[in-house]
Amino acid sequence: MEWQNKLTSLLGIPYPFVQAPMLGITTPAMVAAVSNGGGLGSLPVGGLAPERVAALIQEVKALTSKPFAVNLFTYEIPPAGQPDTFEPMQRFLQQLYTASDLTVPLVDYDAIKIYSYKDQLPVLLSAGVSLVSFTFGIPDADSIAQLKARGCLLLGTATSVEEAVALETAGCDAAVAQGIEAGGHRGTFLPGALPQIGTMALVPQITDRISLPVIAAGGIADGRTAAAAFCLGASAVQCGSVLLRSPESAATPRHKAKVGAVTDMGTRLTRAFSGRWARGIGNTLMDAVEASGLPLNVYPLQDALTQAVRKVAKELDDPAFIVMYAGQAAQMARELPAAEIMEEIRKATEKILDTGGTQG
Ligand SMILES: Cc1cc2nc3c(=O)[nH]c(=O)nc-3n(C[C@H](O)[C@H](O)[C@H](O)COP(=O)(O)O)c2cc1C
């Protein structure tokens, strides 16, 4: 099976299999394991302090000399000033914690630190990062010019054909086509209704419309789903949820067990955790915020509010109050090392594609 294509040559990798960036889950060990295995590891740093970003990049570099991408959240920072929605949500959450016997510190609005990708950019440039992926938007023209001047390749995320066209117009080098099946946040950035197009429908419509290589994401968890994506015209596949139970995943033991027990119907889209649409496994925190009927805070303020309990619950390994972002195919997550999972998917894909589309 010949895996080399325009995208693998651009990225400098042997196999077009990308480990999805998953903030809160992906560790430097996961990134390095996948890159060392010939795929592309992706280090998520969305919203992290620049010092932390620098440290994480160094950790990955200490574990691999192979290419890896650094993943940014490219959204507009909300205007300064505490919105009217902040305190009512904070009060509601505190009542919920008390009723659940949890002690959670209050979130001080003035102490919330919001880091833009623009704050992180100098770190990426000085660390010599050569692949930058992003979600929630497109970096501004000045940032794109700085990245391009250093020879950086840009991988944007699109959840509709229109967004893919916008990525191409802005000068990106590849587009991640993220279907509605995908776990985690929707990468949606154009105004209007939330795109709810599945990977199967989205990938061919995007490949027909733009000339950039397309990376399919959402529901890809084995040879069958990966082979389907390549048949649809994808140049690479990006796998997220299938890695949630790997030893390199930062998910806690009970979180991993929840993923292991999830069904096809066990995830849903919610804005409860962060204020942005994301797919995850339902739990007490999600249900209660949704049922409260309270207006949510814009991203990332809602995220900052729920972070407080998520931190406490993570330490207690209490899945009722953490975030369990996962996709519709999360049931297919394997309890194997990340590199093994990616290798198994690749080999199964090879077998299917080499035998003309049957599983042999
Ligand atoms: C736990 C979790 C966290 C995620 N965090 C990010 C992130 O930080 N940046 C990003 O671009 N995408 C993020 N995503 C989306 C993935 O990159 C990818 O699009 C998705 O996992 C693909 O669908 P799948 O989960 O069905 O494999 C996240 C997904 C999950 C499951």
Tab-separated table of C-alpha atoms and ligand atoms in Angstrom:
chain	number	residue	atom	x	y	z
A	1	MET	CA	0.000	0.000	0.000
A	2	GLU	CA	1.421	3.359	-1.058
A	3	TRP	CA	0.621	5.880	1.621
A	4	GLN	CA	2.595	8.811	0.274
A	5	ASN	CA	0.494	11.676	-1.072
A	6	LYS	CA	0.702	15.449	-1.359
A	7	LEU	CA	-0.187	15.885	2.313
A	8	THR	CA	2.275	13.329	3.708
A	9	SER	CA	5.040	15.006	1.640
A	10	LEU	CA	4.030	18.428	2.969
A	11	LEU	CA	3.928	17.227	6.576
A	12	GLY	CA	7.010	15.018	6.235
A	13	ILE	CA	5.331	11.898	7.645
A	14	PRO	CA	5.208	8.305	6.328
A	15	TYR	CA	1.530	7.621	7.066
A	16	PRO	CA	-1.518	9.931	6.727
A	17	PHE	CA	-2.877	9.119	10.194
A	18	VAL	CA	-3.255	12.061	12.555
A	19	GLN	CA	-3.746	11.882	16.307
A	20	ALA	CA	-6.458	14.442	17.057
A	21	PRO	CA	-5.496	17.227	19.444
A	22	MET	CA	-7.612	16.739	22.601
A	23	LEU	CA	-7.095	19.391	25.242
A	24	GLY	CA	-7.177	17.863	28.712
A	25	ILE	CA	-6.586	14.360	27.305
A	26	THR	CA	-3.581	14.505	24.993
A	27	THR	CA	-0.251	14.258	26.790
A	28	PRO	CA	3.203	14.856	25.301
A	29	ALA	CA	3.655	11.068	25.544
A	30	MET	CA	0.627	10.527	23.271
A	31	VAL	CA	1.870	13.070	20.720
A	32	ALA	CA	5.352	11.555	20.646
A	33	ALA	CA	4.097	7.963	20.497
A	34	VAL	CA	1.997	8.665	17.415
A	35	SER	CA	4.685	10.753	15.680
A	36	ASN	CA	7.334	8.126	16.429
A	37	GLY	CA	4.993	5.547	14.889
A	38	GLY	CA	4.967	7.441	11.583
A	39	GLY	CA	1.688	9.319	12.006
A	40	LEU	CA	1.232	12.940	13.033
A	41	GLY	CA	0.896	13.709	16.727
A	42	SER	CA	-0.911	16.934	17.657
A	43	LEU	CA	-0.240	18.880	20.851
A	44	PRO	CA	-3.282	20.896	21.989
A	45	VAL	CA	-2.451	24.169	23.756
A	46	GLY	CA	-5.711	26.125	23.279
A	47	GLY	CA	-5.993	28.833	25.941
A	48	LEU	CA	-2.927	27.742	27.928
A	49	ALA	CA	-0.454	30.218	29.411
A	50	PRO	CA	2.529	30.864	27.102
A	51	GLU	CA	4.986	29.434	29.705
A	52	ARG	CA	2.959	26.218	29.809
A	53	VAL	CA	2.886	26.062	26.009
A	54	ALA	CA	6.682	26.397	25.909
A	55	ALA	CA	7.118	23.644	28.509
A	56	LEU	CA	4.761	21.242	26.696
A	57	ILE	CA	6.501	21.773	23.357
A	58	GLN	CA	9.849	21.029	25.014
A	59	GLU	CA	8.383	17.865	26.594
A	60	VAL	CA	7.262	16.607	23.191
A	61	LYS	CA	10.605	17.507	21.617
A	62	ALA	CA	12.398	15.528	24.304
A	63	LEU	CA	10.376	12.456	23.300
A	64	THR	CA	10.434	12.694	19.508
A	65	SER	CA	12.453	14.213	16.710
A	66	LYS	CA	9.595	13.543	14.257
A	67	PRO	CA	7.135	16.169	13.006
A	68	PHE	CA	4.184	17.051	15.240
A	69	ALA	CA	1.558	19.795	15.111
A	70	VAL	CA	0.756	22.355	17.793
A	71	ASN	CA	-2.981	23.061	18.002
A	72	LEU	CA	-4.393	26.512	18.834
A	73	PHE	CA	-7.838	27.896	19.649
A	74	THR	CA	-8.213	30.818	17.253
A	75	TYR	CA	-11.273	32.582	18.630
A	76	GLU	CA	-11.912	36.239	19.351
A	77	ILE	CA	-11.444	37.182	23.010
A	78	PRO	CA	-14.785	38.417	24.447
A	79	PRO	CA	-14.986	42.102	25.363
A	80	ALA	CA	-13.784	42.966	28.885
A	81	GLY	CA	-16.382	43.398	31.624
A	82	GLN	CA	-18.284	40.878	33.664
A	83	PRO	CA	-21.466	39.878	31.808
A	84	ASP	CA	-24.830	39.752	33.626
A	85	THR	CA	-24.894	36.008	33.050
A	86	PHE	CA	-21.812	35.339	35.222
A	87	GLU	CA	-23.114	35.634	38.802
A	88	PRO	CA	-26.455	33.805	38.284
A	89	MET	CA	-24.569	30.851	36.777
A	90	GLN	CA	-21.992	30.976	39.567
A	91	ARG	CA	-24.794	30.942	42.204
A	92	PHE	CA	-26.560	28.071	40.506
A	93	LEU	CA	-23.345	26.032	40.283
A	94	GLN	CA	-22.515	26.638	43.950
A	95	GLN	CA	-26.000	25.399	44.990
A	96	LEU	CA	-25.481	22.332	42.833
A	97	TYR	CA	-22.094	21.608	44.432
A	98	THR	CA	-23.484	22.028	47.943
A	99	ALA	CA	-26.350	19.656	47.153
A	100	SER	CA	-23.738	17.173	45.901
A	101	ASP	CA	-21.470	17.510	48.962
A	102	LEU	CA	-18.687	19.120	46.970
A	103	THR	CA	-16.641	22.067	48.149
A	104	VAL	CA	-15.604	24.151	45.181
A	105	PRO	CA	-13.910	27.563	45.340
A	106	LEU	CA	-15.764	30.543	43.885
A	107	VAL	CA	-14.477	31.760	40.539
A	108	ASP	CA	-13.254	35.341	40.756
A	109	TYR	CA	-14.123	36.988	37.458
A	110	ASP	CA	-11.223	39.445	37.771
A	111	ALA	CA	-8.754	36.593	38.257
A	112	ILE	CA	-9.738	34.753	35.058
A	113	LYS	CA	-6.790	34.775	32.664
A	114	ILE	CA	-7.728	34.472	29.017
A	115	TYR	CA	-4.824	33.788	26.678
A	116	SER	CA	-5.292	34.427	22.991
A	117	TYR	CA	-3.447	32.433	20.361
A	118	LYS	CA	-1.690	35.740	19.688
A	119	ASP	CA	-0.110	35.525	23.185
A	120	GLN	CA	1.083	32.002	22.360
A	121	LEU	CA	2.421	32.708	18.884
A	122	PRO	CA	5.856	34.049	19.946
A	123	VAL	CA	6.441	30.808	21.881
A	124	LEU	CA	5.632	28.686	18.820
A	125	LEU	CA	7.842	30.811	16.609
A	126	SER	CA	10.819	30.739	18.959
A	127	ALA	CA	10.454	26.979	19.514
A	128	GLY	CA	10.662	26.467	15.744
A	129	VAL	CA	7.249	24.789	15.483
A	130	SER	CA	6.663	23.997	11.820
A	131	LEU	CA	3.084	22.629	11.839
A	132	VAL	CA	0.252	24.603	13.386
A	133	SER	CA	-3.320	23.382	13.452
A	134	PHE	CA	-6.211	25.395	14.778
A	135	THR	CA	-9.912	25.326	15.515
A	136	PHE	CA	-12.679	27.898	16.289
A	137	GLY	CA	-11.511	30.318	13.603
A	138	ILE	CA	-8.707	31.497	11.363
A	139	PRO	CA	-5.648	33.339	12.688
A	140	ASP	CA	-5.643	36.991	11.653
A	141	ALA	CA	-3.685	38.072	8.570
A	142	ASP	CA	-0.718	39.313	10.612
A	143	SER	CA	-0.396	36.008	12.493
A	144	ILE	CA	-0.670	34.039	9.256
A	145	ALA	CA	2.035	36.227	7.707
A	146	GLN	CA	4.340	35.641	10.714
A	147	LEU	CA	3.798	31.887	10.614
A	148	LYS	CA	4.284	31.697	6.854
A	149	ALA	CA	7.448	33.803	7.045
A	150	ARG	CA	8.889	31.033	9.272
A	151	GLY	CA	7.797	28.346	6.815
A	152	CYS	CA	5.008	27.044	9.091
A	153	LEU	CA	2.276	24.918	7.555
A	154	LEU	CA	-1.267	25.751	8.614
A	155	LEU	CA	-3.995	23.163	9.176
A	156	GLY	CA	-7.425	24.695	9.803
A	157	THR	CA	-10.664	23.070	10.955
A	158	ALA	CA	-13.901	23.303	8.961
A	159	THR	CA	-17.364	22.027	9.858
A	160	SER	CA	-18.983	23.114	6.566
A	161	VAL	CA	-18.001	23.614	2.938
A	162	GLU	CA	-18.161	27.388	3.401
A	163	GLU	CA	-15.661	27.202	6.276
A	164	ALA	CA	-13.326	25.031	4.182
A	165	VAL	CA	-13.433	27.623	1.404
A	166	ALA	CA	-12.628	30.327	3.978
A	167	LEU	CA	-9.581	28.320	5.147
A	168	GLU	CA	-8.334	27.964	1.586
A	169	THR	CA	-8.861	31.663	0.869
A	170	ALA	CA	-6.912	32.589	4.017
A	171	GLY	CA	-3.882	30.615	2.804
A	172	CYS	CA	-4.102	27.396	4.837
A	173	ASP	CA	-2.189	24.340	3.653
A	174	ALA	CA	-4.768	21.683	4.611
A	175	ALA	CA	-8.289	21.520	6.020
A	176	VAL	CA	-9.562	19.214	8.739
A	177	ALA	CA	-13.166	18.331	7.803
A	178	GLN	CA	-14.829	17.752	11.174
A	179	GLY	CA	-18.131	15.897	11.003
A	180	ILE	CA	-20.918	16.067	13.587
A	181	GLU	CA	-19.845	12.650	14.965
A	182	ALA	CA	-16.643	14.146	16.369
A	183	GLY	CA	-15.985	14.318	20.080
A	184	GLY	CA	-15.066	17.615	21.703
A	185	HIS	CA	-15.818	21.104	20.511
A	186	ARG	CA	-17.254	21.841	17.094
A	187	GLY	CA	-14.632	23.872	15.283
A	188	THR	CA	-17.384	26.047	13.782
A	189	PHE	CA	-16.420	29.670	13.217
A	190	LEU	CA	-18.737	31.226	10.642
A	191	PRO	CA	-21.902	32.878	11.949
A	192	GLY	CA	-25.275	31.219	11.493
A	193	ALA	CA	-26.759	27.873	12.433
A	194	LEU	CA	-24.440	25.209	13.820
A	195	PRO	CA	-23.371	22.931	10.947
A	196	GLN	CA	-24.551	19.401	11.709
A	197	ILE	CA	-23.118	17.587	8.689
A	198	GLY	CA	-21.739	14.110	9.210
A	199	THR	CA	-18.205	13.148	8.125
A	200	MET	CA	-19.583	10.909	5.341
A	201	ALA	CA	-21.425	13.830	3.723
A	202	LEU	CA	-18.927	16.574	4.576
A	203	VAL	CA	-15.645	15.120	3.288
A	204	PRO	CA	-16.621	14.596	-0.394
A	205	GLN	CA	-18.380	17.959	-0.588
A	206	ILE	CA	-15.273	19.694	0.742
A	207	THR	CA	-12.842	17.767	-1.479
A	208	ASP	CA	-15.022	18.666	-4.488
A	209	ARG	CA	-14.895	22.326	-3.590
A	210	ILE	CA	-11.347	23.158	-2.484
A	211	SER	CA	-7.978	22.140	-3.813
A	212	LEU	CA	-6.303	21.754	-0.408
A	213	PRO	CA	-5.676	18.267	1.007
A	214	VAL	CA	-8.472	17.302	3.392
A	215	ILE	CA	-8.079	15.481	6.718
A	216	ALA	CA	-11.274	13.661	7.723
A	217	ALA	CA	-12.253	13.786	11.413
A	218	GLY	CA	-15.256	12.442	13.283
A	219	GLY	CA	-16.180	8.821	13.874
A	220	ILE	CA	-12.921	7.374	12.519
A	221	ALA	CA	-11.966	4.571	14.869
A	222	ASP	CA	-10.938	1.501	12.855
A	223	GLY	CA	-9.920	0.282	9.416
A	224	ARG	CA	-13.460	0.387	8.047
A	225	THR	CA	-14.120	3.991	8.985
A	226	ALA	CA	-10.632	5.143	7.924
A	227	ALA	CA	-10.852	3.320	4.562
A	228	ALA	CA	-14.250	4.939	3.984
A	229	ALA	CA	-12.737	8.384	4.589
A	230	PHE	CA	-9.949	7.747	2.065
A	231	CYS	CA	-12.559	6.549	-0.451
A	232	LEU	CA	-14.436	9.810	0.092
A	233	GLY	CA	-11.353	11.728	-1.025
A	234	ALA	CA	-9.594	12.446	2.272
A	235	SER	CA	-5.799	12.698	2.138
A	236	ALA	CA	-5.522	11.739	5.821
A	237	VAL	CA	-7.681	10.737	8.756
A	238	GLN	CA	-7.691	12.221	12.252
A	239	CYS	CA	-8.601	9.998	15.200
A	240	GLY	CA	-9.585	11.330	18.617
A	241	SER	CA	-12.079	9.375	20.701
A	242	VAL	CA	-10.521	6.011	19.857
A	243	LEU	CA	-7.481	7.106	21.905
A	244	LEU	CA	-9.379	8.154	25.051
A	245	ARG	CA	-8.645	4.891	26.892
A	246	SER	CA	-4.993	4.606	25.901
A	247	PRO	CA	-2.409	4.729	28.699
A	248	GLU	CA	-1.132	8.022	27.249
A	249	SER	CA	-4.574	9.624	27.751
A	250	ALA	CA	-4.867	11.949	30.749
A	251	ALA	CA	-8.422	10.725	31.438
A	252	THR	CA	-8.878	9.392	34.972
A	253	PRO	CA	-9.633	5.683	35.539
A	254	ARG	CA	-13.375	6.214	36.074
A	255	HIS	CA	-13.510	8.555	33.094
A	256	LYS	CA	-11.914	5.819	30.957
A	257	ALA	CA	-14.422	3.318	32.334
A	258	LYS	CA	-17.289	5.640	31.316
A	259	VAL	CA	-15.885	5.781	27.791
A	260	GLY	CA	-15.600	1.993	27.813
A	261	ALA	CA	-19.276	1.682	28.700
A	262	VAL	CA	-20.660	4.359	26.386
A	263	THR	CA	-23.184	3.386	23.697
A	264	ASP	CA	-23.882	4.855	20.265
A	265	MET	CA	-26.532	7.045	21.927
A	266	GLY	CA	-24.388	8.006	24.910
A	267	THR	CA	-22.998	11.328	23.680
A	268	ARG	CA	-24.686	14.574	22.804
A	269	LEU	CA	-23.919	18.122	21.796
A	270	THR	CA	-23.965	20.573	24.659
A	271	ARG	CA	-22.920	24.131	25.445
A	272	ALA	CA	-23.156	23.518	29.189
A	273	PHE	CA	-19.466	23.104	29.955
A	274	SER	CA	-17.843	25.862	27.959
A	275	GLY	CA	-20.451	27.996	26.235
A	276	ARG	CA	-19.463	26.531	22.840
A	277	TRP	CA	-21.036	23.492	21.232
A	278	ALA	CA	-19.163	20.299	22.032
A	279	ARG	CA	-19.972	16.573	22.027
A	280	GLY	CA	-19.555	14.596	25.206
A	281	ILE	CA	-20.900	11.913	27.487
A	282	GLY	CA	-23.772	13.122	29.648
A	283	ASN	CA	-23.290	13.544	33.401
A	284	THR	CA	-24.724	15.440	36.384
A	285	LEU	CA	-22.946	18.701	35.570
A	286	MET	CA	-24.124	18.696	31.944
A	287	ASP	CA	-27.701	17.718	32.817
A	288	ALA	CA	-28.029	20.257	35.630
A	289	VAL	CA	-26.672	23.230	33.673
A	290	GLU	CA	-28.891	22.389	30.700
A	291	ALA	CA	-31.976	21.945	32.926
A	292	SER	CA	-31.295	25.205	34.816
A	293	GLY	CA	-32.612	27.216	31.889
A	294	LEU	CA	-30.070	29.913	32.771
A	295	PRO	CA	-28.356	31.790	29.966
A	296	LEU	CA	-24.853	30.451	29.446
A	297	ASN	CA	-21.758	32.608	29.445
A	298	VAL	CA	-19.834	33.084	26.236
A	299	TYR	CA	-16.744	30.976	25.655
A	300	PRO	CA	-14.385	30.876	27.495
A	301	LEU	CA	-16.175	32.385	30.529
A	302	GLN	CA	-18.570	29.457	30.942
A	303	ASP	CA	-15.537	27.189	30.656
A	304	ALA	CA	-13.736	29.155	33.377
A	305	LEU	CA	-16.814	28.823	35.639
A	306	THR	CA	-17.100	25.052	35.257
A	307	GLN	CA	-13.318	24.528	35.397
A	308	ALA	CA	-13.457	24.995	39.166
A	309	VAL	CA	-15.564	21.899	39.836
A	310	ARG	CA	-13.935	19.942	37.025
A	311	LYS	CA	-10.578	20.358	38.748
A	312	VAL	CA	-11.962	19.185	42.078
A	313	ALA	CA	-13.828	16.279	40.462
A	314	LYS	CA	-10.774	15.214	38.488
A	315	GLU	CA	-8.802	14.888	41.701
A	316	LEU	CA	-11.653	12.882	43.235
A	317	ASP	CA	-12.046	10.883	39.993
A	318	ASP	CA	-15.746	11.740	40.103
A	319	PRO	CA	-17.183	11.429	36.567
A	320	ALA	CA	-20.372	13.262	37.554
A	321	PHE	CA	-18.593	16.627	37.517
A	322	ILE	CA	-15.826	16.346	34.948
A	323	VAL	CA	-15.982	16.921	31.221
A	324	MET	CA	-16.071	13.732	29.201
A	325	TYR	CA	-15.848	14.944	25.637
A	326	ALA	CA	-16.219	11.990	23.297
A	327	GLY	CA	-17.554	11.254	19.821
A	328	GLN	CA	-20.377	9.086	18.544
A	329	ALA	CA	-17.940	6.212	17.947
A	330	ALA	CA	-16.321	6.443	21.404
A	331	GLN	CA	-17.496	2.915	22.124
A	332	MET	CA	-14.758	1.807	19.736
A	333	ALA	CA	-12.033	3.290	21.980
A	334	ARG	CA	-9.371	0.726	22.773
A	335	GLU	CA	-7.433	0.128	25.956
A	336	LEU	CA	-4.121	-0.082	24.079
A	337	PRO	CA	-1.061	2.153	23.707
A	338	ALA	CA	-1.773	5.060	21.334
A	339	ALA	CA	0.854	3.976	18.780
A	340	GLU	CA	-0.612	0.468	18.693
A	341	ILE	CA	-4.130	1.792	18.161
A	342	MET	CA	-2.976	3.980	15.284
A	343	GLU	CA	-0.922	1.156	13.764
A	344	GLU	CA	-3.835	-1.278	13.985
A	345	ILE	CA	-6.123	1.228	12.280
A	346	ARG	CA	-3.540	1.778	9.533
A	347	LYS	CA	-2.959	-1.906	8.930
A	348	ALA	CA	-6.688	-2.673	8.862
A	349	THR	CA	-7.170	0.219	6.418
A	350	GLU	CA	-4.386	-1.159	4.199
A	351	LYS	CA	-6.018	-4.555	4.187
A	352	ILE	CA	-9.370	-3.128	3.127
A	353	LEU	CA	-7.991	-0.785	0.474
A	354	ASP	CA	-5.555	-3.401	-0.882
A	355	THR	CA	-8.381	-5.860	-1.376
A	356	GLY	CA	-10.508	-3.374	-3.284
A	357	GLY	CA	-12.745	-2.199	-0.499
A	358	THR	CA	-13.762	-5.489	1.076
A	359	GLN	CA	-12.560	-6.582	4.471
A	360	GLY	CA	-11.067	-9.789	3.067
B	1	LIG	C1	-11.662	15.008	24.592
B	1	LIG	C2	-11.551	15.769	23.310
B	1	LIG	C3	-10.880	16.987	23.305
B	1	LIG	C4	-10.719	17.704	22.102
B	1	LIG	N1	-9.987	18.859	22.101
B	1	LIG	C5	-9.659	19.454	20.911
B	1	LIG	C6	-8.695	20.494	20.853
B	1	LIG	O1	-8.088	20.895	21.854
B	1	LIG	N2	-8.433	21.044	19.637
B	1	LIG	C7	-9.047	20.597	18.482
B	1	LIG	O2	-8.762	21.126	17.402
B	1	LIG	N3	-9.948	19.600	18.516
B	1	LIG	C8	-10.247	19.010	19.696
B	1	LIG	N4	-11.101	17.923	19.714
B	1	LIG	C9	-11.661	17.435	18.447
B	1	LIG	C10	-10.685	16.437	17.803
B	1	LIG	O3	-9.519	17.097	17.387
B	1	LIG	C11	-11.283	15.694	16.595
B	1	LIG	O4	-11.885	16.584	15.703
B	1	LIG	C12	-12.304	14.658	17.020
B	1	LIG	O5	-11.865	13.951	18.149
B	1	LIG	C13	-12.532	13.673	15.887
B	1	LIG	O6	-13.655	12.872	16.128
B	1	LIG	P1	-13.635	11.499	16.984
B	1	LIG	O7	-13.608	11.951	18.395
B	1	LIG	O8	-14.894	10.841	16.579
B	1	LIG	O9	-12.387	10.752	16.590
B	1	LIG	C14	-11.283	17.202	20.903
B	1	LIG	C15	-11.954	15.966	20.927
B	1	LIG	C16	-12.075	15.248	22.105
B	1	LIG	C17	-12.772	13.917	22.067
